[in-house]
Coordinates of C-alpha atoms in Angstrom, one line a residue:
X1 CA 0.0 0.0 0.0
X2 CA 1.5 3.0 -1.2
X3 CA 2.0 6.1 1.4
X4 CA -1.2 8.5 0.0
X5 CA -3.7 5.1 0.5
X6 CA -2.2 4.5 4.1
X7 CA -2.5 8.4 5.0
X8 CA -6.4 7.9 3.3
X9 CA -6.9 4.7 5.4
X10 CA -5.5 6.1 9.0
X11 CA -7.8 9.3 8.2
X12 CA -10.9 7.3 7.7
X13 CA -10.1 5.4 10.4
X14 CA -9.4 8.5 13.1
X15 CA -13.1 9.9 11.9
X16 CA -14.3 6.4 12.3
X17 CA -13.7 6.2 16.0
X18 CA -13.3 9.6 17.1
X19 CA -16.1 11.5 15.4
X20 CA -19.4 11.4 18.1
X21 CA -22.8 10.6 16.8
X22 CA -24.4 13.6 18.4
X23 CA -21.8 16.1 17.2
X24 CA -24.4 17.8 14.8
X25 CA -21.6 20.3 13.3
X26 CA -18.3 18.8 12.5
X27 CA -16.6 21.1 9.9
X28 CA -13.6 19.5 8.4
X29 CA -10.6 21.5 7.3
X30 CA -8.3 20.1 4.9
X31 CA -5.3 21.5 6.0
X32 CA -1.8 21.3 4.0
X33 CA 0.9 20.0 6.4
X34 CA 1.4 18.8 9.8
X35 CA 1.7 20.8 12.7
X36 CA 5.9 20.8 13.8
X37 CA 4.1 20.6 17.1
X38 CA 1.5 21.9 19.5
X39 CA 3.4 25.3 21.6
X40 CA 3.4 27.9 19.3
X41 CA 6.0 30.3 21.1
X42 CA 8.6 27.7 19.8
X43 CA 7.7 27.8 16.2
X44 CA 6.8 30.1 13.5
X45 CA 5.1 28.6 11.0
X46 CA 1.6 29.2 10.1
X47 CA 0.7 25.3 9.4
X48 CA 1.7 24.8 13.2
X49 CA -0.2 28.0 14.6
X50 CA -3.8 27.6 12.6
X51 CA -3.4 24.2 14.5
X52 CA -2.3 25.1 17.8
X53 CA -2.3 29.0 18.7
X54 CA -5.8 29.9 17.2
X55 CA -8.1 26.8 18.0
X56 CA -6.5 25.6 21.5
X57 CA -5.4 28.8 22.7
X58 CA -6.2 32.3 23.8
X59 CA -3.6 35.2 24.5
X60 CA -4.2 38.8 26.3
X61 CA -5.0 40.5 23.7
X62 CA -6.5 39.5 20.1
X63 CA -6.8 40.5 16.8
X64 CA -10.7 41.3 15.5
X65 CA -11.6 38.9 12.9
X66 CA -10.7 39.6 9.6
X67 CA -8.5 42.6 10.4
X68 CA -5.3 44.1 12.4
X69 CA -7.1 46.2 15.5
X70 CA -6.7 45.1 18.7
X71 CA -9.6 43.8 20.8
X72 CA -9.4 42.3 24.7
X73 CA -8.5 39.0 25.1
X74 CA -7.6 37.1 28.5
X75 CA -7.1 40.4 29.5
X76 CA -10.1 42.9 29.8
X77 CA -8.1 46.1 29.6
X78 CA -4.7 47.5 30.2
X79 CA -2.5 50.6 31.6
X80 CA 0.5 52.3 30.0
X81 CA 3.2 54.2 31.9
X82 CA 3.9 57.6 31.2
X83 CA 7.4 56.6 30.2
X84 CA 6.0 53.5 28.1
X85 CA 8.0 51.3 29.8
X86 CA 5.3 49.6 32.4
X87 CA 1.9 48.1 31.0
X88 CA -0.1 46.7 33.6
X89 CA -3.0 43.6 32.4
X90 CA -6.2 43.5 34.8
X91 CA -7.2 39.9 33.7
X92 CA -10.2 38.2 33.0
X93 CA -12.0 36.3 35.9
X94 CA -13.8 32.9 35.6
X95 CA -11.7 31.7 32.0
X96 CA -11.6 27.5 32.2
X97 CA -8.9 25.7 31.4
X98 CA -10.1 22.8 29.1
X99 CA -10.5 19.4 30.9
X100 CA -9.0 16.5 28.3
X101 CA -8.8 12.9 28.7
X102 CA -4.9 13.5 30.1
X103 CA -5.7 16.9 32.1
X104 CA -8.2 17.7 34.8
X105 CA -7.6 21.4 36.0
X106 CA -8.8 22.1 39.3
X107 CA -8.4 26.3 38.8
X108 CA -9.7 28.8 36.6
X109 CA -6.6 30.7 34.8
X110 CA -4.8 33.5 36.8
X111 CA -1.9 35.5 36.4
X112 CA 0.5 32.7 37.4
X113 CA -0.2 31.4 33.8
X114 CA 1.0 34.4 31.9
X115 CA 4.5 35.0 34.5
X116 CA 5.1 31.0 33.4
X117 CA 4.0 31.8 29.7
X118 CA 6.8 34.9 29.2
X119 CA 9.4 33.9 32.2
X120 CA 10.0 30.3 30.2
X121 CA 10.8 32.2 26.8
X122 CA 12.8 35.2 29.2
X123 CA 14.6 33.2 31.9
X124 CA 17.6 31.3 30.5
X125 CA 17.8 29.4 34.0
X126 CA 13.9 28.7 34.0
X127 CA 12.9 24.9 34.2
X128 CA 11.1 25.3 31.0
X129 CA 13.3 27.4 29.1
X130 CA 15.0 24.2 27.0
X131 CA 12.5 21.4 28.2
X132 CA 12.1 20.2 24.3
X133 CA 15.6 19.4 22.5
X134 CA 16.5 21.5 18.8
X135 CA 14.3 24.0 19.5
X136 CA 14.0 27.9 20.5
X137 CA 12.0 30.7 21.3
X138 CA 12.2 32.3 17.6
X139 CA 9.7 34.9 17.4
X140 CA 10.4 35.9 21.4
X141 CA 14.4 36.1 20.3
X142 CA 14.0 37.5 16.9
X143 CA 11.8 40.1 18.3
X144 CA 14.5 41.8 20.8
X145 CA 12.4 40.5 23.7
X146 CA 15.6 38.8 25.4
X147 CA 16.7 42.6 26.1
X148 CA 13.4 44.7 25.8
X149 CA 11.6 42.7 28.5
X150 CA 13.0 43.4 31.9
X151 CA 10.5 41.2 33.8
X152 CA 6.9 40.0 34.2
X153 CA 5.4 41.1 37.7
X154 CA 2.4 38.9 39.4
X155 CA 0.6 41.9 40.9
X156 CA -2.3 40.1 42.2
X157 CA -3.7 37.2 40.7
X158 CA -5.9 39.2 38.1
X159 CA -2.9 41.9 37.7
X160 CA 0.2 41.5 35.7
X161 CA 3.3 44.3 34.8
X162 CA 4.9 43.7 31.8
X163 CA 8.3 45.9 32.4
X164 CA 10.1 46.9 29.6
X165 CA 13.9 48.4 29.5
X166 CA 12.6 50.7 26.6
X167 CA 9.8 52.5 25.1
X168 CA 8.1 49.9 22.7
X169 CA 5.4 51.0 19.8
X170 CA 4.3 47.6 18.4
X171 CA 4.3 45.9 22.2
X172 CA 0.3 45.3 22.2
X173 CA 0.6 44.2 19.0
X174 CA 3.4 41.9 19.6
X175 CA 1.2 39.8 22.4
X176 CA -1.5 39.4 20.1
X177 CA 0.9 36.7 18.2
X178 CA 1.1 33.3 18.7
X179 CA 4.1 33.3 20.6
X180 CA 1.9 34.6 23.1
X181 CA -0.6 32.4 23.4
X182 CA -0.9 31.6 27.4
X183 CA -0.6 28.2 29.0
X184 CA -1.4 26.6 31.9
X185 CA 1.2 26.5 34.7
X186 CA -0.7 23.4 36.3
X187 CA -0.8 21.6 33.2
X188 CA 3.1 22.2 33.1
X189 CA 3.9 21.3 36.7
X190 CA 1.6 18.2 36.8
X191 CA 4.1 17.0 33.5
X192 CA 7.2 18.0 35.1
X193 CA 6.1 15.7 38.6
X194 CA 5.1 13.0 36.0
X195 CA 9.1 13.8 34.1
X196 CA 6.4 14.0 30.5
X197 CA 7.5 17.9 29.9
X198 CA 8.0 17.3 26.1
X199 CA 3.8 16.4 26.2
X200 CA 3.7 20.0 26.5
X201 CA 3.9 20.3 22.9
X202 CA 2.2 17.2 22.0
X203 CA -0.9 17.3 24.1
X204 CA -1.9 20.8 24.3
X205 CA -4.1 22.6 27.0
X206 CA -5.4 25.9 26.4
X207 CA -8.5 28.1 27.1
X208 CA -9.4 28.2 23.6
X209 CA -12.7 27.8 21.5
X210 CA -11.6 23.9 20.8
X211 CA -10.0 21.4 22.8
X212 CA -7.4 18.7 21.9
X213 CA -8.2 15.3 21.0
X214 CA -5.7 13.4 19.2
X215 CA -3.1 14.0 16.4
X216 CA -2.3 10.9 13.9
X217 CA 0.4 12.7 12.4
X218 CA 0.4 13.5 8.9
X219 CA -3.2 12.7 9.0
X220 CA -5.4 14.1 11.3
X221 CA -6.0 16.7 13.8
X222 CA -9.3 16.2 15.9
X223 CA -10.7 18.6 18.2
X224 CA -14.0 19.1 20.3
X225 CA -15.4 22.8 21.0
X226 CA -14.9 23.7 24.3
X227 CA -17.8 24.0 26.6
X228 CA -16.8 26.3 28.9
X229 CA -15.3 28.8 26.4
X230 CA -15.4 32.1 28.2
X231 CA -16.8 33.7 25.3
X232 CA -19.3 31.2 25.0
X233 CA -19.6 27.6 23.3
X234 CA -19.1 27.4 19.1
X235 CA -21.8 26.8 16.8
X236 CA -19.3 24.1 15.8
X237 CA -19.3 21.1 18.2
X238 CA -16.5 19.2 16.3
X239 CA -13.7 20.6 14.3
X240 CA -11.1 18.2 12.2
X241 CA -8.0 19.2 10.5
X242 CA -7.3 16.1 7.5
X243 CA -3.8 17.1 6.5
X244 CA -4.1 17.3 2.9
X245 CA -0.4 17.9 1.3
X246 CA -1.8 17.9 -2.5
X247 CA -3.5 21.0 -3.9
X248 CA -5.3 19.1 -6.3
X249 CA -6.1 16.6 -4.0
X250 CA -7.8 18.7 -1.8
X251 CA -9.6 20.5 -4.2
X252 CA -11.1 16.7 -5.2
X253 CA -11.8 16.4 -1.5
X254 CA -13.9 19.7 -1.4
X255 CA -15.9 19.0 -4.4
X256 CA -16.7 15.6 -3.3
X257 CA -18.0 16.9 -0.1
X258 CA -14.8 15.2 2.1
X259 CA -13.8 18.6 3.3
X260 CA -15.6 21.7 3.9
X261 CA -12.9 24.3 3.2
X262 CA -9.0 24.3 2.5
X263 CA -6.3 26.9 2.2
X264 CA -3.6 27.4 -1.1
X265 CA -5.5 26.4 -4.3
X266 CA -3.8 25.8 -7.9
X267 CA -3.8 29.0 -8.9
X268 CA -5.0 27.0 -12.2
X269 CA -8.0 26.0 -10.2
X270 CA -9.2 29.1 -9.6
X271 CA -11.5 29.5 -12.7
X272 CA -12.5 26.1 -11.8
X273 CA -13.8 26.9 -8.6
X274 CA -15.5 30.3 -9.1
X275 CA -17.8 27.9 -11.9
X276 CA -18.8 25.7 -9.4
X277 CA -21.9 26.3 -7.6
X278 CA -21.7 24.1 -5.2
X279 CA -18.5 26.1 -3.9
X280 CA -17.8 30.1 -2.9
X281 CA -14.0 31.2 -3.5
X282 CA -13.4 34.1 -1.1
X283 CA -10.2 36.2 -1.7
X284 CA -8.2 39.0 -0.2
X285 CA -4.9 40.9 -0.9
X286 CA -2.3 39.2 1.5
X287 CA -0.1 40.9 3.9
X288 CA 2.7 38.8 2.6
X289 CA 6.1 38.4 0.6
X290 CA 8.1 35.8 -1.2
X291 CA 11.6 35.8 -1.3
X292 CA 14.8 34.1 -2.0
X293 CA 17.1 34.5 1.0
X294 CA 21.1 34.3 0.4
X295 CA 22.9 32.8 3.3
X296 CA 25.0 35.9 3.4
X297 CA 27.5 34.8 5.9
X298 CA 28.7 32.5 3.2
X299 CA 31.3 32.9 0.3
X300 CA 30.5 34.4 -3.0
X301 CA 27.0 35.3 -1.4
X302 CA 28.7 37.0 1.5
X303 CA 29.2 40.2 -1.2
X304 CA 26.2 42.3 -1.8
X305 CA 27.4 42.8 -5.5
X306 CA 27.1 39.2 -5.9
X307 CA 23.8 39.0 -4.4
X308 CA 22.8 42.1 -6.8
X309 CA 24.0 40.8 -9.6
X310 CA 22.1 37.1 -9.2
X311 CA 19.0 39.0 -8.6
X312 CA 19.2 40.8 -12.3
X313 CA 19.8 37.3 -13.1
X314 CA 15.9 36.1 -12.0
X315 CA 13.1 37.0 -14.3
X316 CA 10.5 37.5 -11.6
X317 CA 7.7 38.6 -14.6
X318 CA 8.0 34.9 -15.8
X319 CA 7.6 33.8 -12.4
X320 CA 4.6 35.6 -11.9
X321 CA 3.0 34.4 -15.3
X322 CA 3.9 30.8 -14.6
X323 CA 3.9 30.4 -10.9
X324 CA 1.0 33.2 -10.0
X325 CA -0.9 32.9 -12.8
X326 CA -2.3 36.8 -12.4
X327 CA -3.1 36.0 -8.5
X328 CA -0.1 38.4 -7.6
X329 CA 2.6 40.8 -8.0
X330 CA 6.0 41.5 -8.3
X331 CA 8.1 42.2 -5.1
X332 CA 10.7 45.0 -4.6
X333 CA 10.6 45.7 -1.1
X334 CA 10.7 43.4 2.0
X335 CA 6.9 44.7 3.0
X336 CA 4.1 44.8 1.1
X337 CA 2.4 47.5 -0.6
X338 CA -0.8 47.4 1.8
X339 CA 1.6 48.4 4.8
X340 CA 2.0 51.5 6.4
X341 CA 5.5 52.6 5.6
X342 CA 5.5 51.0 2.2
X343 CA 8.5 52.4 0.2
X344 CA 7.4 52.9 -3.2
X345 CA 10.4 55.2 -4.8
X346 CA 12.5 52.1 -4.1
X347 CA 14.0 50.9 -7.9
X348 CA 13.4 47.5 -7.8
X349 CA 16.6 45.5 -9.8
X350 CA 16.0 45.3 -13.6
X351 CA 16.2 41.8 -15.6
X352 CA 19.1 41.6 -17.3
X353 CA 21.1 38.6 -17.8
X354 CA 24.2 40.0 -19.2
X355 CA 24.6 42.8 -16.9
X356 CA 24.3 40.1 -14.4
X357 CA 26.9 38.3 -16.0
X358 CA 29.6 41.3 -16.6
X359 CA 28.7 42.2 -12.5
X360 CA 30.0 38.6 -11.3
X361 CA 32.8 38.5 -13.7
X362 CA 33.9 41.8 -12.2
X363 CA 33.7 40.2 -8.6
X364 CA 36.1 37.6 -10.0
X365 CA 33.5 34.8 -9.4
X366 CA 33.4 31.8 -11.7
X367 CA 31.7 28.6 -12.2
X368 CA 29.5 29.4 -9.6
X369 CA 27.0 26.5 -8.4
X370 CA 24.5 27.3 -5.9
X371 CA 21.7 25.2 -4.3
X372 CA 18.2 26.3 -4.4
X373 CA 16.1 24.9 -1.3
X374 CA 12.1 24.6 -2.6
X375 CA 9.3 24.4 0.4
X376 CA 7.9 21.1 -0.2
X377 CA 4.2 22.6 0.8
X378 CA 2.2 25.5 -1.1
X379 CA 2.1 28.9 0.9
X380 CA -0.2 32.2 0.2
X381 CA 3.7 33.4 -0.7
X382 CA 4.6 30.9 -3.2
X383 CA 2.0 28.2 -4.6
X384 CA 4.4 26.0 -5.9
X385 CA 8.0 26.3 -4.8
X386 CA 9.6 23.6 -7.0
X387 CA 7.8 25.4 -10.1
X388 CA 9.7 28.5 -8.9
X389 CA 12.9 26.9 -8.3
X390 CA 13.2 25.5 -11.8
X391 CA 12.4 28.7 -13.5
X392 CA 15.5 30.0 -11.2
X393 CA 17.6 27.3 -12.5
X394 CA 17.0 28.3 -15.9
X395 CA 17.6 31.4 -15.7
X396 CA 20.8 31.4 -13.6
X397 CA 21.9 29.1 -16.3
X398 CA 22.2 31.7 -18.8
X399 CA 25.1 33.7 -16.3
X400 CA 26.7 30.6 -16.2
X401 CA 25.5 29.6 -12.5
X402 CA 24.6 26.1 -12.0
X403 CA 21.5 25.4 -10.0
X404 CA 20.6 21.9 -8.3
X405 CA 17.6 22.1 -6.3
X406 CA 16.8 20.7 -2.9
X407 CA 13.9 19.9 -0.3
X408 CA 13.2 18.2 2.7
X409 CA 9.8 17.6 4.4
X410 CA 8.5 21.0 5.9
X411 CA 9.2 20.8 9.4
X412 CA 12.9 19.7 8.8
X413 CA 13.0 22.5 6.0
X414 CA 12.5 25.4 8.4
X415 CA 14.6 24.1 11.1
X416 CA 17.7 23.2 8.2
X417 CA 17.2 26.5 6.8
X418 CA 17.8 28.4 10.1
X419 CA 21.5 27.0 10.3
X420 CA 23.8 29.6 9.6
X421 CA 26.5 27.3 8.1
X422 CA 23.8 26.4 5.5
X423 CA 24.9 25.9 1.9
X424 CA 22.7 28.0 -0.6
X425 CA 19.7 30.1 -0.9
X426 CA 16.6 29.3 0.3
X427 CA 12.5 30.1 -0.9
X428 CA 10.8 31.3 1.6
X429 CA 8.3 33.6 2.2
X430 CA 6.2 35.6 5.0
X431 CA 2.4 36.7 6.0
X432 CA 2.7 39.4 8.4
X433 CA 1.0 38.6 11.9
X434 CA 0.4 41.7 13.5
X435 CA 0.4 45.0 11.0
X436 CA 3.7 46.6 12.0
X437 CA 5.8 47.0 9.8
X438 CA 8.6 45.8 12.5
X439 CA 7.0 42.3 12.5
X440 CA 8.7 42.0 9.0
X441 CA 11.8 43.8 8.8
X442 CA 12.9 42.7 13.0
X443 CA 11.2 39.7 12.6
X444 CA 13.0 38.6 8.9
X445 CA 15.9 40.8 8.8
X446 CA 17.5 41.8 12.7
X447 CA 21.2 41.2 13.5
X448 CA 18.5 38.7 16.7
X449 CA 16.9 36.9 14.4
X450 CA 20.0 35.6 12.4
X451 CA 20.3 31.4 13.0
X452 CA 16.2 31.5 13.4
X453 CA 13.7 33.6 11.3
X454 CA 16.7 35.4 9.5
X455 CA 16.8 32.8 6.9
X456 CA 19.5 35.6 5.0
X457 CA 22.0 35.5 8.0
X458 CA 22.5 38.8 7.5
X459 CA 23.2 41.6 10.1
X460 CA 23.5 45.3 8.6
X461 CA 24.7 48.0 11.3
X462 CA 22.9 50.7 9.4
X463 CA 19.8 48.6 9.0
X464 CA 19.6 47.5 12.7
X465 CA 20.3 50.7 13.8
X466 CA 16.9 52.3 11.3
X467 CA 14.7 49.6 12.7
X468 CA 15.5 49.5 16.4
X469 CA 15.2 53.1 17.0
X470 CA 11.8 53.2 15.3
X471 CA 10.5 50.7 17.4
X472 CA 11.1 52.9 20.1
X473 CA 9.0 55.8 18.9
X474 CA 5.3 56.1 19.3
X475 CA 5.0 58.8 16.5
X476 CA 4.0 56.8 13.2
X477 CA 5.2 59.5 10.6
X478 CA 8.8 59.3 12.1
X479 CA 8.5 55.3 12.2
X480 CA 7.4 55.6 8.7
X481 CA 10.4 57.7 7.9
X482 CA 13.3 55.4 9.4
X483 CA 11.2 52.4 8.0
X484 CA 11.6 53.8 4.5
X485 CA 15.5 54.0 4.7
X486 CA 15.6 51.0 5.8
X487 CA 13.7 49.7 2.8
X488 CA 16.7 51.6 0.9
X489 CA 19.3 49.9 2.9
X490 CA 18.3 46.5 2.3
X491 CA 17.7 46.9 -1.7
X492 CA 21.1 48.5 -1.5
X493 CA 22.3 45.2 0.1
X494 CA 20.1 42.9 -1.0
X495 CA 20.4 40.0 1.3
X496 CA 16.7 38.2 -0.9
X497 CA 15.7 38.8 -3.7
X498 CA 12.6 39.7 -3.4
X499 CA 9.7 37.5 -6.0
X500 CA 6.2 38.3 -5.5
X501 CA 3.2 39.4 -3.2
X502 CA 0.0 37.4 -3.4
X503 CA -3.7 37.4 -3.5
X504 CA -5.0 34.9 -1.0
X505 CA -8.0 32.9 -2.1
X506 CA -9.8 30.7 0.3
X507 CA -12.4 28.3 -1.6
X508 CA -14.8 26.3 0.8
X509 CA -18.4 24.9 0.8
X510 CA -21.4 27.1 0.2
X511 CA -22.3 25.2 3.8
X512 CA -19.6 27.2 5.7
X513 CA -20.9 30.1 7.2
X514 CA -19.3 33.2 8.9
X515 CA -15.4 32.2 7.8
X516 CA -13.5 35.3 7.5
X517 CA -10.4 35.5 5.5
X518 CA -8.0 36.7 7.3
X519 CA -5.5 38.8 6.0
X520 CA -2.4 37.9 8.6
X521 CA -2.9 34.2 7.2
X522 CA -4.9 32.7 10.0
X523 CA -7.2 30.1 9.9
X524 CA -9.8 30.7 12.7
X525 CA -12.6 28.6 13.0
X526 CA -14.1 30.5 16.3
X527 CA -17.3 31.6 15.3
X528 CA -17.9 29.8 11.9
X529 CA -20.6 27.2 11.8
X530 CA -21.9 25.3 9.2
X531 CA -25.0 24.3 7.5

C-alpha cells in the first residue's frame, strides 16, 4: 500500500472512531501539512499555529476577525506608563482551562499562567526554558524580547506588569501573536512531577474555542469545542484538521464533499472553482512576501554585489505568469504595498542577464554552483515552490551559474534553513502577523533573528540601527520615515531577492458560514458554523 492510500486509510479510520454521533456540526478543514508541534512560542510557521495558537489557545489580547485592531482577550483592559516602559493587564475572571482525557484542571486561569508563559521564553535558568531538545524561542528572540523585557510582575492574581527596559510602539501588537498564546502553569507542573515535559507540545491545554483530542500525524488533527469557552460555546461542536499535502487533491476532496474548506488552491483552479456552484471562493490581498534569502555569511554570497548581480539574473515577470498565474505581483521591497510605511520610490533590480553576467565576472566569481532549497508545501507566498525553483535554474543558467535544487519535508525545511552554516539560498516567504511593519523587517531581517527567522543571516549595522530606533518611537510618521531608509538599505544590500506578493484565495463549501479571511494568514474557526 503505497504512502497516500495508508495516509487515506488512517484518516478514515481516526473519523471512524473519534467522530461522536451527536456532534451535529463537524466542519472538516483540509489543511496542507502537519503541525511541527503543539506550543506555538517555539515555532513560526503558520501550518503549526492555525493548529495550535488559534483553536487551543487564547492570549491577552487579540486581533478582531478579519483585520489588524486590537480587541481584549484574557485580559479585559490594560495601563501604560507615562514613560512606556510599564503596562499593567487587569485579567479576565472565571476563564476554564479545558479538561482532556490527560488533564483535569482544578483552577480557573490566573496570572500565574502568563509569569510561566513569558518567564520560560525570558529566563535562561527557568525549568522550561530548553524542556524540548532542537528548538528555541524564535519569534520571542528575533523580536528583541531577550533585552526589551526586563521582567513580568504577578501583581495580584488578576494583575500582571509587563516591564520593559525601553519604550516599545508595536508591544500590544506583539502579544496578540502566537508566541503569546498563554498556557497553563498546572498543566506544566503536573508534566514535570510525572518527568512528561516534552507532552507540552504534543498534548496541548489551552482556554481556547476547541480542545485537543488526538493527532495521527500527517493525517489528522481532531478537536471538540470547548464548553466552557469564556466567550461562549461554538456553533461548531467538532472541528477536524485532515492534513491534505496535494492542492489538487484537496480541491477533489472539497468537491466531493470530504472537506468543507482548505487553504492554497492551484492558482489554475481558480476559474475552476468560481464555476462551481456548489462552492464560494473568497479572496483577499495578503499581507505577505516571497523571497529568496542568500545565506549571506557565506562565500561568494557573502558580497552584496554578488547578491545584486544574481538577482538581475531572475526574471521574476516569468515567475509571476507561470507560478502566480495573475493571483499576484511583483516584489521590490521586504513589506508589502498594503503596509503602512511601504517604500514605493524604491527601484526595484531590472532583468538583465548579461549585466548580471559582466557584475560577477567583475567580482572575479566563476563557475558558480548554488543550491536552491524549494518548500515542499504551497504557501499564500509561493504556490508552488519547485515550479519556482526551476524557472530560477534556468535562468541562472544563462550567467553561467549552476543550479541543483533541494527539499526536505517541511518541518525539517524550516529548522535546516535556520542553520547559519547552511549551503545555498533558500524560498521562503512571510504573511505578516500583526500589521507593523517591525514584524517584518525585525522579525525577517535583525542582526537577533540571524540562525532562526533570518533565513539571509544577515546583520547590517545601518539597517539594525533604522529599525530598532523606530520601534522605540510612538509617532508613526517618524516610524514611517526610518522604515523607508531601511527599505533603501536593504535593496542597496540585497540579502533576498525579493519574487512576489499574493492574493490569498480561500475556496470552501457554500455550507460554511461566517469564515472570514484573514488577512495575517490565519485560519480561525471561532465563530464559523456550518449548515
Amino acid at each position: 500500500m503505497n504512502a497516500s492510500l495508508i495516509r487515506s486509510a488512517l484518516l478514515s479510520l481516526a473519523l471512524a472512531v473519534t467522530l461522536p454521533a451527536q456532534a451535529a456540526k463537524t466542519l472538516l478543514y483540509c489543511s496542507e501539512g502537519s503541525p511541527e508541534g503543539f506550543d506555538p512560542a517555539l515555532y513560526t510557521s503558520g501550518t503549526t499555529f492555525d493548529a495550535s495558537s488559534r483553536a487551543v489557545y487564547n492570549r491577552l489580547v487579540e486581533f478582531v476577525h478579519g483585520g489588524t485592531e486590537i480587541e481584549p482577550g484574557l485580559a479585559e483592559s490594560w495601563d501604560i506608563s507615562e514613560d512606556g516602559k510599564e503596562y499593567t493587564f487587569h485579567l479576565r475572571e472565571g476563564v476554564k482551562f479545558h479538561k482532556t482525557r490527560f488533564f483535569k484542571p482544578t483552577r480557573d486561569f490566573n496570572a500565574d499562567d502568563v509569569v510561566f508563559t513569558f518567564k520560560r521564553q525570558l529566563d535562561k535558568s527557568h525549568p522550561w526554558h530548553q524542556y524540548t531538545p532542537g528548538t528555541s524561542w524564535e519569534y520571542f528572540e528575533s523580536m528583541s524580547m531577550p533585552s526589551l523585557l526586563q521582567d513580568v510582575v504577578k501583581v495580584d492574581d488578576y494583575t500582571v506588569k509587563f516591564i520593559l527596559t525601553a519604550p516599545q510602539a508595536p508591544m500590544i501588537a506583539n502579544l496578540a501573536m502566537d508566541f503569546a498564546s498563554i498556557m497553563s502553569k498546572e498543566y506544566a507542573d503536573t508534566l514535570a512531577k510525572q518527568g512528561k515535559k516534552e507532552m507540552l507540545n504534543q498534548q496541548p491545554v489551552g482556554t481556547g474555542p476547541f480542545l485537543f483530542l488526538m493527532y495521527q500525524k500527517d493525517a489528522v488533527i481532531r478537536y471538540r469545542a470547548h464548553a466552557g469557552y469564556w466567550a461562549g460555546k461554538q456553533p461548531l461542536d467538532a472541528l477536524i484538521f485532515a492534513i491534505t499535502t496535494d492542492a489538487s487533491v484537496r480541491l477533489q476532496k472539497l468537491k466531493a464533499g470530504e472537506c468543507h474548506i482548505y487553504p492554497y488552491p492551484n492558482p489554475a483552479d481558480i476559474d475552476l472553482i468560481r464555476a462551481d456552484k456548489k462552492l464560494k471562493l473568497e479572496e483577499l490581498q495578503g499581507l505577505n512576501v516571497g523571497y529568496l534569502a542568500y545565506n549571506t555569511q557565506q562565500a561568494p554570497y557573502d558580497k552584496p554585489e554578488v547578491r545584486r548581480a544574481l538577482n538581475m539574473a531572475i526574471n521574476k515577470k516569468a515567475i509571476l505568469d507561470a507560478v502566480f498565474q495573475g493571483a499576484g505581483m511583483v516584489a521590490k521591497n521586504p513589506i508589502p504595498p498594503t503596509m503602512w510605511s511601504y517604500n514605493d520610490d524604491v527601484v526595484d533590480d531590472e532583468y538583465n542577464p548579461e549585466k548580471a553576467k559582466q557584475l560577477l565576472a567583475e567580482a572575479g566569481v566563476k563557475d558558480l554552483s548554488l543550491k536552491i532549497w524549494a518548500m515542499p508545501v504551497q504557501r499564500p507566498y509561493n504556490p508552488n515552490a519547485r515550479r519556482m525553483a526551476e524557472l530560477m535554474q534556468s535562468d541562472f543558467a544563462k550567467i553561467g551559474v549552476d543550479v541543483s535544487i533541494v527539499s526536505y519535508e517541511w518541518g525539517e525545511y524550516l529548522s535546516r534553513s535556520k542553520d547559519v552554516k547552511r549551503d545555498g539560498a533558500v524560498l521562503m516567504g512571510w504573511t505578516g502577523d500583526n500589521g507593523d511593519p517591525d514584524n517584518f523587517l525585525a522579525v525577517l531581517l535583525s542582526c537577533d533573528a540571524v540562525g532562526s527567522s533570518n533565513r539571509a543571516q544577515w546583520c547590517n549595522e545601518e539597517f539594525e540601527q533604522l529599525i530598532q530606533e523606530a520601534k522605540t518611537l510612538t509617532d508613526q510618521d517618524a516610524r514611517t520615515e526610518l522604515y523607508k531608509k531601511a527599505q533603501l538599505v536593504f535593496k542597496q544590500q540585497a540579502p533576498w531577492a525579493t519574487i512576489a506578493h499574493s492574493l490569498v484565495y480561500k475556496p470552501m463549501s457554500t455550507k460554511v458560514k461566517n469564515f472570514v479571511v484573514d488577512p495575517l494568514g490565519y485560519h480561525r474557526f471561532d465563530g464559523v458554523d456550518i449548515e
